[in-house]
Short mmCIF file of C-alpha atoms and ligand atoms in Angstrom, two decimals:
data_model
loop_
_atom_site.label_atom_id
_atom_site.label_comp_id
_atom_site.label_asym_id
_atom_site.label_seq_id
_atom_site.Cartn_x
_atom_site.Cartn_y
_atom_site.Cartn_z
CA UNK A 1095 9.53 31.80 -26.20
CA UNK A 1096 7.37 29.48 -24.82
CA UNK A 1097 7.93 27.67 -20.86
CA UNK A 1098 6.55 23.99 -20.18
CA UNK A 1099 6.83 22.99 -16.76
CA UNK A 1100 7.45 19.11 -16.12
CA UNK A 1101 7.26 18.26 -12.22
CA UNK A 1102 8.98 21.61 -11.36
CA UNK A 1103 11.47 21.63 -14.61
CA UNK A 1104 11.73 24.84 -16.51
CA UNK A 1105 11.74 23.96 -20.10
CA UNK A 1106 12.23 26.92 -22.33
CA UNK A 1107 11.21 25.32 -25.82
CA UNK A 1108 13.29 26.43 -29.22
CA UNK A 1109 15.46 28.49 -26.53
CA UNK A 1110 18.25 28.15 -28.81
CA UNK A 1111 17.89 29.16 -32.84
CA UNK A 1112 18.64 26.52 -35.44
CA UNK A 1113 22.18 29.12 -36.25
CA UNK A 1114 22.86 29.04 -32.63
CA UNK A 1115 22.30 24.96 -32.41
CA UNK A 1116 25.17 24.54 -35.48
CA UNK A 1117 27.15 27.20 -33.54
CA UNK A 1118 27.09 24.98 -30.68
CA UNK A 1119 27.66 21.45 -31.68
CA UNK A 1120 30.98 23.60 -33.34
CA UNK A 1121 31.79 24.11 -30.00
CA UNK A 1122 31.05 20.92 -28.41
CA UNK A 1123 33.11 19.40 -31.58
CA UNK A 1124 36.02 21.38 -30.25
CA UNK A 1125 35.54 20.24 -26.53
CA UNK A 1126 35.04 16.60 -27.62
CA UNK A 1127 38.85 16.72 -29.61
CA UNK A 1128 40.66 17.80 -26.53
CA UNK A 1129 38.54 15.83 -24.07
CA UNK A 1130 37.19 12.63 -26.18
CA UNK A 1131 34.37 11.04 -25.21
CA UNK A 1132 34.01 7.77 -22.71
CA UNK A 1133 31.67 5.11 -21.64
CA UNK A 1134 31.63 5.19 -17.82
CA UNK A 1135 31.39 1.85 -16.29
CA UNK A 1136 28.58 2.01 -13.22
CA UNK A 1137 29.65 1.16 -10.12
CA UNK A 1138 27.99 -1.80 -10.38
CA UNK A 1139 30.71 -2.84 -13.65
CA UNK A 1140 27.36 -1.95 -16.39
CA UNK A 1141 29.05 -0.18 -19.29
CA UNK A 1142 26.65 3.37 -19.72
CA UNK A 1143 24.84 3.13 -23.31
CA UNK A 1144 25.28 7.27 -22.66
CA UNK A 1145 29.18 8.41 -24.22
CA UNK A 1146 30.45 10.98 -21.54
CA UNK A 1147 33.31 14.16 -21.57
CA UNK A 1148 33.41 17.05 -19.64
CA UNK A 1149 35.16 20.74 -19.77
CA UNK A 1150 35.26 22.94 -16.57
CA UNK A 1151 37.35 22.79 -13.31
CA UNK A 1152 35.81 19.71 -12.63
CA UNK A 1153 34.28 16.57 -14.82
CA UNK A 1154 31.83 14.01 -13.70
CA UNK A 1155 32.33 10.35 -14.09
CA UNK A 1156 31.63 6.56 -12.87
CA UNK A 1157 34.17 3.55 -12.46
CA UNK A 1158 34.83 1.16 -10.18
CA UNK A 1159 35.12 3.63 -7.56
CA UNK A 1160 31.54 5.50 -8.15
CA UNK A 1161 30.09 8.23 -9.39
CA UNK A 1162 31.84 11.78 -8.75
CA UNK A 1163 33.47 14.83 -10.11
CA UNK A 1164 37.78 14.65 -11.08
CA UNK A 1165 39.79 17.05 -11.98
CA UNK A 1166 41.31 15.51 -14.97
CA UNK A 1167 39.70 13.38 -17.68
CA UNK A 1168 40.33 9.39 -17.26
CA UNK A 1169 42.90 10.00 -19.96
CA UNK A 1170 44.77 11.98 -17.44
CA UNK A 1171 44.38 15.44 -19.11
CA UNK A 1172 43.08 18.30 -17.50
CA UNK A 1173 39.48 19.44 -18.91
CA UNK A 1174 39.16 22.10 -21.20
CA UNK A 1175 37.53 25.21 -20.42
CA UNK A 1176 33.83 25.84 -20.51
CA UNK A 1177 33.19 27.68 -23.16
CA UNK A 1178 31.63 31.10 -23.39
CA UNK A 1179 28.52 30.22 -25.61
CA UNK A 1180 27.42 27.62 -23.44
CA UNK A 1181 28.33 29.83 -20.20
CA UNK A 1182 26.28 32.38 -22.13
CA UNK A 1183 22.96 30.11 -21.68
CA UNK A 1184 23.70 29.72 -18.18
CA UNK A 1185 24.00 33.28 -17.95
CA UNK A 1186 20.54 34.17 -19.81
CA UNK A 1187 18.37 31.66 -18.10
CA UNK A 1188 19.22 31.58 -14.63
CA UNK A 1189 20.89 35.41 -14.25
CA UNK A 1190 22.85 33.95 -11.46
CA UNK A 1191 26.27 35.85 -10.41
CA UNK A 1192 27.67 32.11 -9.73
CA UNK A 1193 29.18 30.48 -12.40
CA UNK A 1194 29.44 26.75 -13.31
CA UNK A 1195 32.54 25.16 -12.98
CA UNK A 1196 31.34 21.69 -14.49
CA UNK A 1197 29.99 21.03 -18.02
CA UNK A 1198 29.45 17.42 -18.64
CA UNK A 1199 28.78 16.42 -22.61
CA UNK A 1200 26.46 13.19 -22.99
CA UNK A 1201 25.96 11.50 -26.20
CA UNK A 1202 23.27 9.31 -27.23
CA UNK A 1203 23.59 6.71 -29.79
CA UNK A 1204 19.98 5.96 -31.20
CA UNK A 1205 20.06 3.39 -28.79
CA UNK A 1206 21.73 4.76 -25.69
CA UNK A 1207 18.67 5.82 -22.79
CA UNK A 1208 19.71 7.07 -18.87
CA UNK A 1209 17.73 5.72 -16.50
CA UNK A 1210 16.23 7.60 -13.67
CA UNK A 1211 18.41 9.11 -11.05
CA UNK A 1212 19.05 12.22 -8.92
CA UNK A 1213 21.82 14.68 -9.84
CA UNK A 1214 23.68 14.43 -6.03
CA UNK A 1215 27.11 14.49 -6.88
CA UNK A 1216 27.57 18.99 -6.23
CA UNK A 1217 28.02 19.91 -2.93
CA UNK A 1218 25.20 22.36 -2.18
CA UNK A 1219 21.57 21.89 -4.19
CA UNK A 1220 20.63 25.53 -4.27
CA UNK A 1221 22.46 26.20 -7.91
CA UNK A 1222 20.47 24.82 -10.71
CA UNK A 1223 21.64 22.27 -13.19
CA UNK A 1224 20.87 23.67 -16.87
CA UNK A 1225 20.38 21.05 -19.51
CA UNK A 1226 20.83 21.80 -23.28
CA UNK A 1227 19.43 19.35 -26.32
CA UNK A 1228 21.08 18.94 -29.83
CA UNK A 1229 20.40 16.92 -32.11
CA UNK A 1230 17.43 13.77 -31.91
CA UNK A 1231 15.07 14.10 -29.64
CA UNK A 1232 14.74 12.44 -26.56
CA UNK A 1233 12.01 11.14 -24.00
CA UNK A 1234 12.41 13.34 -20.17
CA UNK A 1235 10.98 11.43 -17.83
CA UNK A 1236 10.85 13.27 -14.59
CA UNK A 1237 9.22 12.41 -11.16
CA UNK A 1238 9.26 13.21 -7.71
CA UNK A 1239 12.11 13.40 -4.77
CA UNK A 1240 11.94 9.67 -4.19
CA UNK A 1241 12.51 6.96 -6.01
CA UNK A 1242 9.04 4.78 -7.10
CA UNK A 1243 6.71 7.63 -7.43
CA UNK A 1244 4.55 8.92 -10.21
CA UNK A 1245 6.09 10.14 -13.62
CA UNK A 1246 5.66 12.31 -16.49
CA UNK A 1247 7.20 12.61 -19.85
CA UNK A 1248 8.29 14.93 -22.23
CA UNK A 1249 9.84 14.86 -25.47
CA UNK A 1250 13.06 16.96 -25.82
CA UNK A 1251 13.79 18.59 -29.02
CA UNK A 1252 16.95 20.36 -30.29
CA UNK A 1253 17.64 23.70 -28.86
CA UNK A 1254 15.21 23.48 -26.10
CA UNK A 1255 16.89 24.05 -22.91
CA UNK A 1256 16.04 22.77 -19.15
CA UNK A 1257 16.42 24.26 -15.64
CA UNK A 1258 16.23 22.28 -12.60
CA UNK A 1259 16.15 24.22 -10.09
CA UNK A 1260 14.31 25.22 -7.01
CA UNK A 1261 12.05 22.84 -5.24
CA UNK A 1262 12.66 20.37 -8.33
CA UNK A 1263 16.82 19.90 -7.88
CA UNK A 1264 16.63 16.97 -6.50
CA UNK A 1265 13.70 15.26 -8.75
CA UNK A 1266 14.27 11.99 -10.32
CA UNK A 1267 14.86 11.89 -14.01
CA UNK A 1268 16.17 10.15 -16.86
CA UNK A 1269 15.85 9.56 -20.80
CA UNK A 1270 14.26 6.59 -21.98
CA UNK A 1271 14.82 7.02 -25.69
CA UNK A 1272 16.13 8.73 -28.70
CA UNK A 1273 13.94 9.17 -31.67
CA UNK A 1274 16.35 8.27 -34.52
CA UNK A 1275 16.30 10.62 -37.51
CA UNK A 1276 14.34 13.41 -35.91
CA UNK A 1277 16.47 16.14 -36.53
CA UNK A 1278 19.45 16.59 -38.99
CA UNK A 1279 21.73 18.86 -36.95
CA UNK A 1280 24.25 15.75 -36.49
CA UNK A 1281 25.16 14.15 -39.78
CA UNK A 1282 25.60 10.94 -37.93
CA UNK A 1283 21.92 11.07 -35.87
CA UNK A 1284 21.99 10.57 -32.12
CA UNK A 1285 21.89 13.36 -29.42
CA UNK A 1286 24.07 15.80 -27.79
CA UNK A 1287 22.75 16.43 -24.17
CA UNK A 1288 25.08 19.43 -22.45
CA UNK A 1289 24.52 20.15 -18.67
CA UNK A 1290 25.97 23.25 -16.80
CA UNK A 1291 26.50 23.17 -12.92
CA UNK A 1292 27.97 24.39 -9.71
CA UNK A 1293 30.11 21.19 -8.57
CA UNK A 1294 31.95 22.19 -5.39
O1 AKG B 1921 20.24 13.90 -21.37
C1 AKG B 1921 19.51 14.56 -20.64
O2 AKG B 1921 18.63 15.31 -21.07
C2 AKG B 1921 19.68 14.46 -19.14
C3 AKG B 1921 21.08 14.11 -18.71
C4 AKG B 1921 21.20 13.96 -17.24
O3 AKG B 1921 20.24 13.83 -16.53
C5 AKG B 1921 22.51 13.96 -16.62
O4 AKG B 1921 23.54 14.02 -17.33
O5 AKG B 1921 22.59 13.92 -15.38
FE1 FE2 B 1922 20.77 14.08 -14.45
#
């Protein structure tokens, strides 16, 4: 299978079969019905174009208050469990002993984007964050550890799967579009982006 590196990301192209890809979005399907999605408001009071759930011990989210991890969904619920074919990925690309105990789901709309940002919200920046696409591709843009530098970009396609890790953690990234109607894996279009990490 074939590696790309993007500032320091690991992206393992096609790491996920088209049979595995429909075997997935099952999965997320069954996440999203027990934990639906939600547009987090910013801190700021901007609605996210991004639609946002999470399973594991812990879920990320934005409102009024900021950004962070909770316990329970905004609904109130507890979030379900991670499941085992996503902690499976984890597993095979990073052959770490630690296991995530956060697995936010992010849907894009055709229209939805993510602007750049640093994933600071876990408590210690030596476990990688591993980043699966379904679904439409979408445009990585990744720099540097600050803010304002130089950029590259990368389109994402479905199945490919990302580590940041390493000297890159803390690199600045974000999605600037979807490509409508570039894959058929969701009947509706848009993208499913999951991400697997080591909150607390
Ligand atoms: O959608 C992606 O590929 C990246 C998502 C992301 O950076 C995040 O959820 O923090
Ligand atoms: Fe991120």
């Amino acid at each position: 299978m074939t590696i790309l590196r993007l500032r320091g990301f690991e992206i393992h192209k096609s790491h996920l079969t088209l049979s595995a890809q429909r075997t997935l979005l099952d999965t997320v399907r069954g996440v999203v019905k027990q934990a639906p999605f939600f547009r987090p408001v910013m801190p700021g009071g901007q609605q996210m174009s991004v639609r946002m759930t999470s399973a594991g011990d812990y879920g990320w989210l934005s409102d009024a208050q900021g950004y962070r991890y909770a316990e329970v969904h905004p609904n109130g619920s507890p979030w379900p469990a991670i499941p085992s074919d996503v902690l499976t990925i984890w597993n095979d690309l990073t052959g770490l002993e630690r296991q995530p105990d956060s697995c936010l789901i992010n849907y894009y709309a055709s229209d939805a984007k993510m602007g750049l940002h640093q994933d600071r919200n876990e408590t210690d920046f030596r476990w990688p964050v591993v980043s699966i696409s379904l679904g439409d591709e979408g445009l990585l843009r990744v720099g540097g550890q600050k803010r304002g530098g130089k950029t590259d970009s990368l389109w994402l396609q479905s199945g490919d799967v990302v580590v940041m890790g390493g000297e890159a953690r803390l690199n600045y990234h974000g999605i600037d579009r979807i490509r409508a109607g570039s894959s058929t894996l969701l009947p509706k279009g848009g993208r499913i982006n999951i991400t697997l990490r080591v909150a607390t």
